[in-house]
Amino acid sequence: MRRLVVLRHAKSARPPGVDDHARPLAGRGRRDAVAAGRWLRDADCLPDLVICSTAARARETWELAAAQLPAPPPVRHDGRLYGADAADLLAVVHETPDIVGTLLLVGHNPAVQDLVLLLAAEALSDALERVREKLPTSAIAVLAQHDPWPRATPRTALLTDLAVPRGPDH
């Protein structure tokens, strides 16, 4: 069984004069990213490999989340996740080495939401309906699949978890 963990970056700031790729996290986003890391740790959803967008807000989300893990996994920053669509993300998933049991993608909407909806055939709870409505910032979707990464195809995964971790003062 393989697990694909999809993490939407936390809430970003919009400072004047800063281009989209360089936008940092807002204060709320920093708190939520820490909470996301705690959720991953407490849910025993520890990735073997992380592929993260090169955008500042995604990188910062992962850095803050990873600091909550007992041993941060290897991370690869991939520019294809910025401005991607679901098909682009699936192509990245297909390249994952077979040794990786749990892969975590840190990316952006609408691509991460669309990827979850593309892959999930069903869910253990109302998670699929919730993802259809919205995948909020710092949301974590966990998909389980039997096939090797290169054979991940639409409607073959089970959405086992959906969490929206929030930090204090939210």
mmCIF file of C-alpha atoms in Angstrom:
data_model
loop_
_atom_site.group_PDB
_atom_site.id
_atom_site.type_symbol
_atom_site.label_atom_id
_atom_site.label_comp_id
_atom_site.label_asym_id
_atom_site.label_seq_id
_atom_site.Cartn_x
_atom_site.Cartn_y
_atom_site.Cartn_z
ATOM 1 C CA MET A 1 0.000 0.000 0.000
ATOM 2 C CA ARG A 2 1.305 3.441 -0.914
ATOM 3 C CA ARG A 3 0.166 6.740 0.559
ATOM 4 C CA LEU A 4 0.054 10.045 -1.264
ATOM 5 C CA VAL A 5 -0.221 12.952 1.152
ATOM 6 C CA VAL A 6 -1.279 16.229 -0.455
ATOM 7 C CA LEU A 7 -0.626 19.391 1.556
ATOM 8 C CA ARG A 8 -1.917 22.726 0.324
ATOM 9 C CA HIS A 9 0.443 25.495 1.405
ATOM 10 C CA ALA A 10 -0.660 27.542 4.404
ATOM 11 C CA LYS A 11 -2.183 31.040 4.228
ATOM 12 C CA SER A 12 0.109 33.489 2.478
ATOM 13 C CA ALA A 13 0.611 37.197 2.805
ATOM 14 C CA ARG A 14 0.289 39.623 -0.096
ATOM 15 C CA PRO A 15 2.965 42.254 0.532
ATOM 16 C CA PRO A 16 2.948 45.101 -1.996
ATOM 17 C CA GLY A 17 5.631 44.832 -4.650
ATOM 18 C CA VAL A 18 6.318 41.135 -4.022
ATOM 19 C CA ASP A 19 5.726 38.849 -6.992
ATOM 20 C CA ASP A 20 3.493 35.815 -6.551
ATOM 21 C CA HIS A 21 6.304 33.244 -6.433
ATOM 22 C CA ALA A 22 8.063 35.119 -3.609
ATOM 23 C CA ARG A 23 4.997 35.663 -1.389
ATOM 24 C CA PRO A 24 5.699 34.564 2.212
ATOM 25 C CA LEU A 25 3.296 33.051 4.697
ATOM 26 C CA ALA A 26 1.057 35.284 6.769
ATOM 27 C CA GLY A 27 1.176 34.999 10.560
ATOM 28 C CA ARG A 28 -1.851 32.702 10.491
ATOM 29 C CA GLY A 29 -0.147 30.622 7.816
ATOM 30 C CA ARG A 30 2.958 30.143 9.946
ATOM 31 C CA ARG A 31 0.825 28.947 12.880
ATOM 32 C CA ASP A 32 -1.217 26.628 10.640
ATOM 33 C CA ALA A 33 1.917 25.152 9.015
ATOM 34 C CA VAL A 34 3.222 24.202 12.466
ATOM 35 C CA ALA A 35 -0.172 22.629 13.235
ATOM 36 C CA ALA A 36 0.012 20.698 9.946
ATOM 37 C CA GLY A 37 3.360 19.252 10.971
ATOM 38 C CA ARG A 38 1.930 18.221 14.326
ATOM 39 C CA TRP A 39 -1.005 16.550 12.590
ATOM 40 C CA LEU A 40 1.345 14.586 10.306
ATOM 41 C CA ARG A 41 3.370 13.484 13.327
ATOM 42 C CA ASP A 42 0.378 12.592 15.517
ATOM 43 C CA ALA A 43 -1.409 10.759 12.676
ATOM 44 C CA ASP A 44 1.782 8.772 11.988
ATOM 45 C CA CYS A 45 1.671 10.076 8.450
ATOM 46 C CA LEU A 46 5.403 10.508 8.040
ATOM 47 C CA PRO A 47 6.597 10.826 4.446
ATOM 48 C CA ASP A 48 9.541 8.991 2.955
ATOM 49 C CA LEU A 49 9.949 11.776 0.390
ATOM 50 C CA VAL A 50 8.586 15.311 0.062
ATOM 51 C CA ILE A 51 8.222 17.105 -3.246
ATOM 52 C CA CYS A 52 7.604 20.789 -2.656
ATOM 53 C CA SER A 53 6.801 23.702 -4.921
ATOM 54 C CA THR A 54 9.589 26.243 -5.268
ATOM 55 C CA ALA A 55 7.245 29.108 -4.259
ATOM 56 C CA ALA A 56 8.286 30.786 -1.000
ATOM 57 C CA ARG A 57 4.939 30.108 0.713
ATOM 58 C CA ALA A 58 5.110 26.380 -0.073
ATOM 59 C CA ARG A 59 8.746 26.083 1.014
ATOM 60 C CA GLU A 60 8.010 27.939 4.254
ATOM 61 C CA THR A 61 4.947 25.746 4.887
ATOM 62 C CA TRP A 62 7.060 22.626 4.579
ATOM 63 C CA GLU A 63 9.965 23.975 6.675
ATOM 64 C CA LEU A 64 7.621 24.807 9.557
ATOM 65 C CA ALA A 65 5.718 21.505 9.258
ATOM 66 C CA ALA A 66 8.917 19.435 8.992
ATOM 67 C CA ALA A 67 10.274 20.970 12.205
ATOM 68 C CA GLN A 68 7.466 19.124 14.047
ATOM 69 C CA LEU A 69 8.509 15.688 12.770
ATOM 70 C CA PRO A 70 10.841 13.343 14.632
ATOM 71 C CA ALA A 71 13.157 13.123 11.601
ATOM 72 C CA PRO A 72 12.529 15.350 8.591
ATOM 73 C CA PRO A 73 12.464 13.311 5.358
ATOM 74 C CA PRO A 74 14.353 14.136 2.167
ATOM 75 C CA VAL A 75 12.768 17.046 0.301
ATOM 76 C CA ARG A 76 12.956 17.883 -3.374
ATOM 77 C CA HIS A 77 11.929 21.355 -4.536
ATOM 78 C CA ASP A 78 10.332 21.080 -7.956
ATOM 79 C CA GLY A 79 9.389 24.109 -10.028
ATOM 80 C CA ARG A 80 6.773 22.082 -11.897
ATOM 81 C CA LEU A 81 4.483 22.207 -8.840
ATOM 82 C CA TYR A 82 4.170 25.990 -9.153
ATOM 83 C CA GLY A 83 1.524 26.824 -11.742
ATOM 84 C CA ALA A 84 0.745 23.124 -12.214
ATOM 85 C CA ASP A 85 -2.529 21.455 -12.994
ATOM 86 C CA ALA A 86 -3.623 18.016 -11.778
ATOM 87 C CA ALA A 87 -2.065 16.272 -14.805
ATOM 88 C CA ASP A 88 1.293 17.958 -14.090
ATOM 89 C CA LEU A 89 1.151 16.805 -10.466
ATOM 90 C CA LEU A 90 0.247 13.273 -11.526
ATOM 91 C CA ALA A 91 3.277 13.248 -13.845
ATOM 92 C CA VAL A 92 5.475 14.141 -10.850
ATOM 93 C CA VAL A 93 3.856 11.348 -8.808
ATOM 94 C CA HIS A 94 4.588 8.894 -11.647
ATOM 95 C CA GLU A 95 8.327 9.657 -11.312
ATOM 96 C CA THR A 96 8.433 8.653 -7.637
ATOM 97 C CA PRO A 97 10.940 5.891 -6.865
ATOM 98 C CA ASP A 98 9.383 2.551 -5.941
ATOM 99 C CA ILE A 99 11.144 2.538 -2.561
ATOM 100 C CA VAL A 100 8.942 5.482 -1.431
ATOM 101 C CA GLY A 101 5.966 4.205 0.544
ATOM 102 C CA THR A 102 4.580 7.617 1.547
ATOM 103 C CA LEU A 103 4.988 10.606 -0.761
ATOM 104 C CA LEU A 104 4.028 14.118 0.335
ATOM 105 C CA LEU A 105 3.355 16.886 -2.193
ATOM 106 C CA VAL A 106 3.297 20.520 -1.046
ATOM 107 C CA GLY A 107 1.524 22.597 -3.653
ATOM 108 C CA HIS A 108 -1.116 25.077 -4.676
ATOM 109 C CA ASN A 109 -4.792 25.217 -5.491
ATOM 110 C CA PRO A 110 -6.560 24.487 -7.719
ATOM 111 C CA ALA A 111 -4.058 21.777 -8.739
ATOM 112 C CA VAL A 112 -3.829 19.969 -5.384
ATOM 113 C CA GLN A 113 -7.612 19.889 -4.958
ATOM 114 C CA ASP A 114 -8.041 18.698 -8.540
ATOM 115 C CA LEU A 115 -5.424 15.962 -8.028
ATOM 116 C CA VAL A 116 -7.247 14.600 -4.972
ATOM 117 C CA LEU A 117 -10.543 14.620 -6.873
ATOM 118 C CA LEU A 118 -8.888 12.984 -9.884
ATOM 119 C CA LEU A 119 -7.346 10.109 -7.924
ATOM 120 C CA ALA A 120 -9.964 9.366 -5.264
ATOM 121 C CA ALA A 121 -12.566 6.763 -6.193
ATOM 122 C CA GLU A 122 -14.106 6.911 -2.728
ATOM 123 C CA ALA A 123 -13.458 8.054 0.829
ATOM 124 C CA LEU A 124 -13.763 6.582 4.297
ATOM 125 C CA SER A 125 -16.017 9.433 5.447
ATOM 126 C CA ASP A 126 -17.513 12.573 3.940
ATOM 127 C CA ALA A 127 -13.995 13.687 2.981
ATOM 128 C CA LEU A 128 -14.614 13.515 -0.756
ATOM 129 C CA GLU A 129 -17.642 15.800 -0.520
ATOM 130 C CA ARG A 130 -15.621 18.193 1.640
ATOM 131 C CA VAL A 131 -12.788 18.282 -0.914
ATOM 132 C CA ARG A 132 -15.288 18.952 -3.706
ATOM 133 C CA GLU A 133 -16.528 21.983 -1.762
ATOM 134 C CA LYS A 134 -13.122 23.378 -0.820
ATOM 135 C CA LEU A 135 -9.566 22.416 0.011
ATOM 136 C CA PRO A 136 -8.571 25.203 2.421
ATOM 137 C CA THR A 137 -5.063 26.442 3.016
ATOM 138 C CA SER A 138 -2.952 24.014 5.079
ATOM 139 C CA ALA A 139 -5.392 21.171 4.332
ATOM 140 C CA ILE A 140 -3.955 17.660 4.243
ATOM 141 C CA ALA A 141 -5.504 14.907 2.114
ATOM 142 C CA VAL A 142 -4.233 11.342 2.465
ATOM 143 C CA LEU A 143 -4.816 8.919 -0.399
ATOM 144 C CA ALA A 144 -4.045 5.198 -0.290
ATOM 145 C CA GLN A 145 -3.390 3.124 -3.390
ATOM 146 C CA HIS A 146 -2.171 -0.382 -4.188
ATOM 147 C CA ASP A 147 -0.489 0.333 -7.514
ATOM 148 C CA PRO A 148 3.132 1.420 -7.889
ATOM 149 C CA TRP A 149 3.617 5.164 -8.388
ATOM 150 C CA PRO A 150 3.974 5.017 -12.197
ATOM 151 C CA ARG A 151 0.581 3.311 -12.397
ATOM 152 C CA ALA A 152 -1.352 5.809 -10.275
ATOM 153 C CA THR A 153 -4.429 6.510 -12.358
ATOM 154 C CA PRO A 154 -7.717 8.373 -11.961
ATOM 155 C CA ARG A 155 -10.297 6.956 -9.574
ATOM 156 C CA THR A 156 -8.058 4.223 -8.135
ATOM 157 C CA ALA A 157 -7.190 5.651 -4.708
ATOM 158 C CA LEU A 158 -9.047 5.736 -1.409
ATOM 159 C CA LEU A 159 -9.196 9.082 0.404
ATOM 160 C CA THR A 160 -8.467 7.891 3.936
ATOM 161 C CA ASP A 161 -8.047 11.236 5.727
ATOM 162 C CA LEU A 162 -8.769 14.896 5.303
ATOM 163 C CA ALA A 163 -7.559 17.330 7.927
ATOM 164 C CA VAL A 164 -7.431 21.107 8.114
ATOM 165 C CA PRO A 165 -4.983 21.775 10.951
ATOM 166 C CA ARG A 166 -5.189 25.200 12.530
ATOM 167 C CA GLY A 167 -2.792 26.903 14.869
ATOM 168 C CA PRO A 168 -3.730 28.907 17.958
ATOM 169 C CA ASP A 169 -5.579 32.210 17.531
ATOM 170 C CA HIS A 170 -7.328 30.984 14.431
#
